[in-house]
Amino acid sequence: DAREDVLRRDFTINGLLEDPLSGEIIDFVGGRADLDARLVRAIGDANARFSEDYLRLLRCVRFAARLGFQIEASTWAACRALAPSITRISAERIGEELDRIVSQGPAGRGLALLAESGLLGVLLPELSPEDVARAIDRLSHLGVATPLLGWGLALFDRPTLIAALVPRFRWARAFARDLAEATDGAQALARWSELRLADRKRVMRRPTFDASLVIARAAGHRATEAEARAARDASTPLELRPPPLLSGHDLEALGHRPGKAFKVALDALETAQLEGTATTREEALAVVLPLLKA
């Protein structure tokens, strides 16, 4: 019956029913009082509720962070005690719940609760206390965002972890690629003044450049983020991606055999074009021919 149904749900604030005919709110578990008190409380025995579905450990953190609620003492104690059991849940479900925590706001508090509960240490043991502290601070400036931005800030200091998290959280390859690119771009923005013009243009033409701007700004690099944004807005598509002055077919026509040297030469030519030092075919040949001979 309705009461038995509610008693098997996760938290009291999720245990309210509404009579569809009268509109009456039916509360068997004290959910209205906990809403007023801004509390996340497990229904009945917290250990039993979490043991029925360990994903509720992450849901507990997400509700508290997103709603700005506190977690009731016995519920919090059970959450911390059962944190190691989160690995019994499928990678897909864990990944989806973590995506919500780092993107639905306030993500900084969500990550802090994950750390305090012990869940973060189980799911991301590679992060040092210093990594976590910096990630919490950065996420605190983000607000509601997307998983790409949330994870970009969380992993800003540890981008090499991204590849390892693809199988761990069953991330789509396309998402992992965009995350790695956006995070790399944000780090480039952090050292914008050190980059040569060609590398700046390569960063600005990426599809994830706007995400990199947001990540860099939230990570505290406001000045360089503003400079890069202005540079991109002042650049034309042809300046960012000029048509190549020479192709591989051109190099073959000059009597050179295809191989690794082609890529080296053509990459060097693209750099010269982006830098503005090669604007004609003659200047292009002056760049590639010495490399091909070498």
Coordinates of C-alpha atoms in Angstrom, one line a residue:
D1 CA 0.0 0.0 0.0
A2 CA 1.0 3.7 -0.1
R3 CA 2.5 3.6 3.4
E4 CA 4.7 0.6 2.7
D5 CA 5.8 2.1 -0.6
V6 CA 6.9 5.3 1.1
L7 CA 8.8 3.4 3.9
R8 CA 11.1 1.9 1.3
R9 CA 12.0 5.2 -0.4
D10 CA 15.3 6.9 0.3
F11 CA 14.8 10.2 2.1
T12 CA 11.9 11.8 4.0
I13 CA 11.9 14.8 1.7
N14 CA 11.2 12.3 -1.2
G15 CA 8.5 10.5 0.8
L16 CA 5.6 12.9 0.4
L17 CA 2.5 11.9 -1.6
E18 CA -0.3 13.9 -3.0
D19 CA -3.9 12.7 -3.3
P20 CA -4.7 13.4 -7.0
L21 CA -8.4 13.9 -6.2
S22 CA -8.3 16.1 -3.1
G23 CA -4.8 17.6 -3.5
E24 CA -4.0 16.6 0.1
I25 CA -0.4 16.1 0.9
I26 CA 0.1 12.8 2.7
D27 CA 3.2 12.5 4.9
F28 CA 4.0 9.2 6.6
V29 CA 7.6 10.0 7.4
G30 CA 8.0 13.6 8.6
G31 CA 9.1 14.9 5.3
R32 CA 7.4 18.2 5.6
A33 CA 9.1 18.9 8.9
D34 CA 12.5 18.0 7.4
L35 CA 11.8 20.3 4.4
D36 CA 11.1 23.1 6.9
A37 CA 14.3 22.2 8.9
R38 CA 16.3 21.8 5.6
L39 CA 17.4 18.3 6.5
V40 CA 18.2 15.3 4.4
R41 CA 17.2 12.3 6.5
A42 CA 17.0 8.7 5.6
I43 CA 13.6 7.1 6.0
G44 CA 13.8 4.7 8.9
D45 CA 17.1 3.0 9.5
A46 CA 19.7 4.8 7.4
N47 CA 22.0 1.7 7.1
A48 CA 19.1 -0.3 5.8
R49 CA 18.0 2.3 3.3
F50 CA 21.5 2.8 1.9
S51 CA 22.1 -1.0 1.8
E52 CA 19.1 -1.4 -0.5
D53 CA 20.8 0.8 -3.1
Y54 CA 24.2 2.2 -2.4
L55 CA 23.7 4.8 -5.1
R56 CA 21.7 6.6 -2.4
L57 CA 25.0 7.5 -0.8
L58 CA 25.7 9.8 -3.7
R59 CA 22.1 11.0 -3.9
C60 CA 22.4 12.0 -0.3
V61 CA 25.3 14.3 -1.1
R62 CA 23.7 15.6 -4.2
F63 CA 20.5 16.6 -2.5
A64 CA 22.3 18.3 0.4
A65 CA 24.5 20.2 -1.9
R66 CA 21.9 21.2 -4.5
L67 CA 19.3 22.2 -1.9
G68 CA 21.6 23.7 0.6
F69 CA 20.4 21.3 3.3
Q70 CA 22.2 19.7 6.2
I71 CA 22.5 15.9 6.4
E72 CA 20.9 14.5 9.6
A73 CA 23.4 13.1 12.0
S74 CA 22.5 9.3 11.9
T75 CA 22.1 9.5 8.1
W76 CA 25.5 11.2 7.7
A77 CA 27.1 8.6 10.0
A78 CA 25.7 5.8 7.9
C79 CA 26.8 7.5 4.7
R80 CA 30.4 7.7 6.0
A81 CA 30.4 4.2 7.3
L82 CA 29.1 2.7 4.1
A83 CA 31.2 4.8 1.7
P84 CA 33.4 1.9 0.6
S85 CA 30.3 0.0 -0.6
I86 CA 29.7 2.5 -3.4
T87 CA 31.9 0.4 -5.7
R88 CA 29.1 -2.2 -5.7
I89 CA 27.1 0.1 -8.0
S90 CA 27.6 0.0 -11.7
A91 CA 30.0 2.4 -13.2
E92 CA 27.3 4.0 -15.4
R93 CA 25.1 4.9 -12.4
I94 CA 28.0 6.3 -10.4
G95 CA 29.2 8.4 -13.4
E96 CA 25.7 9.8 -14.0
E97 CA 25.3 10.8 -10.3
L98 CA 28.8 12.4 -10.2
D99 CA 28.0 14.3 -13.3
R100 CA 25.0 15.8 -11.5
I101 CA 27.0 16.7 -8.4
V102 CA 29.7 18.6 -10.3
S103 CA 27.3 20.4 -12.5
Q104 CA 24.0 21.1 -10.8
G105 CA 25.4 23.4 -8.1
P106 CA 26.7 24.3 -5.7
A107 CA 29.3 22.0 -7.0
G108 CA 32.0 23.1 -4.5
R109 CA 29.9 22.0 -1.6
G110 CA 29.0 18.8 -3.4
L111 CA 32.7 17.9 -3.8
A112 CA 33.4 18.9 -0.2
L113 CA 30.7 16.5 1.0
L114 CA 32.0 13.8 -1.2
A115 CA 35.4 14.3 0.4
E116 CA 34.2 14.4 4.0
S117 CA 32.0 11.3 3.5
G118 CA 34.9 9.3 2.2
L119 CA 33.2 8.7 -1.1
L120 CA 35.6 10.8 -3.1
G121 CA 38.6 8.8 -1.7
V122 CA 37.0 5.6 -2.9
L123 CA 36.0 6.8 -6.3
L124 CA 39.0 9.1 -7.0
P125 CA 41.9 7.9 -4.8
E126 CA 44.5 9.6 -7.0
L127 CA 43.5 13.1 -5.8
S128 CA 45.6 14.4 -3.0
P129 CA 44.1 16.6 -0.2
E130 CA 45.7 19.6 -1.9
D131 CA 44.1 18.6 -5.3
V132 CA 40.7 18.3 -3.6
A133 CA 41.0 21.6 -1.7
R134 CA 41.9 23.5 -5.0
A135 CA 39.1 21.7 -6.9
I136 CA 36.5 22.6 -4.2
D137 CA 37.6 26.3 -4.3
R138 CA 37.4 26.4 -8.1
L139 CA 34.0 24.7 -8.2
S140 CA 32.7 27.1 -5.6
H141 CA 32.9 29.9 -8.3
L142 CA 31.1 27.9 -10.9
G143 CA 27.4 27.6 -10.0
V144 CA 25.1 25.6 -12.2
A145 CA 27.0 24.4 -15.3
T146 CA 27.5 21.3 -17.4
P147 CA 29.5 18.1 -16.6
L148 CA 32.1 19.3 -19.0
L149 CA 32.8 22.5 -17.1
G150 CA 32.4 20.8 -13.7
W151 CA 34.8 18.1 -14.4
G152 CA 37.1 20.5 -16.2
L153 CA 37.5 22.5 -12.9
A154 CA 37.6 19.4 -10.7
L155 CA 40.5 17.9 -12.8
F156 CA 42.2 21.2 -13.7
D157 CA 45.4 20.2 -11.8
R158 CA 45.2 16.5 -12.8
P159 CA 44.2 16.3 -16.5
T160 CA 46.2 13.0 -17.0
L161 CA 43.4 11.3 -14.9
I162 CA 40.8 11.9 -17.6
A163 CA 41.9 8.8 -19.7
A164 CA 41.7 6.6 -16.6
L165 CA 38.2 7.8 -15.7
V166 CA 36.7 6.8 -19.1
P167 CA 36.3 3.1 -18.1
R168 CA 35.9 3.9 -14.4
F169 CA 32.7 6.0 -15.0
R170 CA 31.9 4.8 -18.4
W171 CA 32.3 8.2 -20.0
A172 CA 31.6 8.4 -23.7
R173 CA 34.8 8.8 -25.8
A174 CA 33.5 12.0 -27.3
F175 CA 32.9 13.5 -23.8
A176 CA 36.4 12.5 -22.6
R177 CA 38.0 14.0 -25.7
D178 CA 36.1 17.3 -25.3
L179 CA 37.0 17.3 -21.5
A180 CA 40.7 16.7 -22.2
E181 CA 40.7 19.4 -24.9
A182 CA 38.8 22.0 -22.8
T183 CA 41.0 21.4 -19.8
D184 CA 44.2 21.6 -21.9
G185 CA 42.8 24.8 -23.4
A186 CA 42.1 26.3 -20.0
Q187 CA 45.7 25.5 -18.9
A188 CA 47.0 27.2 -22.1
L189 CA 44.9 30.3 -21.2
A190 CA 46.5 30.3 -17.8
R191 CA 49.9 30.9 -19.5
W192 CA 48.6 32.9 -22.4
S193 CA 51.4 35.5 -22.4
E194 CA 54.0 32.7 -22.8
L195 CA 52.4 31.1 -25.9
R196 CA 53.6 32.0 -29.4
L197 CA 51.0 33.3 -31.8
A198 CA 50.5 30.1 -33.7
D199 CA 49.7 28.1 -30.5
R200 CA 47.3 30.8 -29.4
K201 CA 45.4 30.5 -32.7
R202 CA 45.3 26.7 -32.4
V203 CA 43.7 27.0 -29.0
M204 CA 41.2 29.7 -30.2
R205 CA 40.0 27.7 -33.1
R206 CA 39.0 24.6 -31.0
P207 CA 35.3 23.8 -30.7
T208 CA 35.8 23.7 -26.9
F209 CA 37.4 27.1 -26.7
D210 CA 34.3 28.7 -25.0
A211 CA 34.4 26.0 -22.3
S212 CA 38.1 26.6 -21.8
L213 CA 37.4 30.3 -21.2
V214 CA 34.8 29.5 -18.5
I215 CA 37.1 27.0 -16.8
A216 CA 40.1 29.4 -16.9
R217 CA 38.0 32.2 -15.5
A218 CA 36.6 30.1 -12.6
A219 CA 40.1 28.8 -11.9
G220 CA 41.2 32.3 -11.2
H221 CA 42.8 33.3 -14.5
R222 CA 40.6 36.3 -15.3
A223 CA 43.2 38.6 -16.9
T224 CA 44.5 36.0 -19.4
E225 CA 41.0 34.7 -20.0
A226 CA 39.8 38.2 -21.0
E227 CA 42.8 38.7 -23.2
A228 CA 42.2 35.5 -25.0
R229 CA 38.5 36.2 -25.4
A230 CA 39.3 39.6 -27.0
A231 CA 41.9 38.0 -29.3
R232 CA 39.5 35.4 -30.5
D233 CA 36.7 38.0 -31.1
A234 CA 39.2 40.1 -33.2
S235 CA 40.3 37.1 -35.3
T236 CA 38.7 36.0 -38.6
P237 CA 38.2 32.4 -39.5
L238 CA 40.9 32.6 -42.2
E239 CA 43.4 34.0 -39.6
L240 CA 42.7 31.0 -37.3
R241 CA 42.7 28.4 -40.1
P242 CA 44.4 29.6 -43.2
P243 CA 44.2 27.4 -46.3
P244 CA 47.5 25.5 -46.6
L245 CA 49.9 27.0 -49.2
L246 CA 51.2 23.5 -50.0
S247 CA 49.8 20.0 -49.7
G248 CA 51.2 16.5 -49.6
H249 CA 50.4 16.2 -53.3
D250 CA 52.5 19.3 -54.0
L251 CA 55.4 17.8 -52.1
E252 CA 55.1 14.6 -54.1
A253 CA 55.1 16.6 -57.3
L254 CA 58.4 18.1 -56.2
G255 CA 59.9 14.6 -56.2
H256 CA 59.6 13.8 -52.5
R257 CA 58.4 10.5 -51.2
P258 CA 55.5 10.4 -48.6
G259 CA 56.6 9.7 -45.0
K260 CA 56.9 11.1 -41.5
A261 CA 58.9 14.0 -43.0
F262 CA 55.7 15.2 -44.7
K263 CA 53.9 15.7 -41.5
V264 CA 56.9 17.5 -39.9
A265 CA 57.2 19.8 -42.9
L266 CA 53.5 20.6 -43.2
D267 CA 53.1 21.2 -39.5
A268 CA 56.0 23.6 -39.7
L269 CA 54.3 25.3 -42.6
E270 CA 51.1 25.7 -40.8
T271 CA 52.9 27.2 -37.9
A272 CA 54.6 29.7 -40.2
Q273 CA 51.3 30.6 -41.8
L274 CA 49.7 31.1 -38.4
E275 CA 52.6 33.3 -37.4
G276 CA 52.3 35.2 -40.6
T277 CA 55.9 34.5 -41.8
A278 CA 54.7 32.4 -44.8
T279 CA 52.1 34.0 -47.0
T280 CA 53.2 32.9 -50.5
R281 CA 54.2 29.6 -52.2
E282 CA 57.8 30.7 -52.4
E283 CA 57.9 31.4 -48.6
A284 CA 56.2 28.1 -48.0
L285 CA 58.8 26.2 -50.0
A286 CA 61.5 28.0 -48.0
V287 CA 60.0 26.5 -44.9
V288 CA 59.4 22.9 -46.1
L289 CA 62.3 22.1 -48.4
P290 CA 65.1 22.3 -45.8
L291 CA 63.1 20.0 -43.5
L292 CA 62.4 17.5 -46.3
K293 CA 66.1 17.4 -47.2
A294 CA 67.1 17.0 -43.6

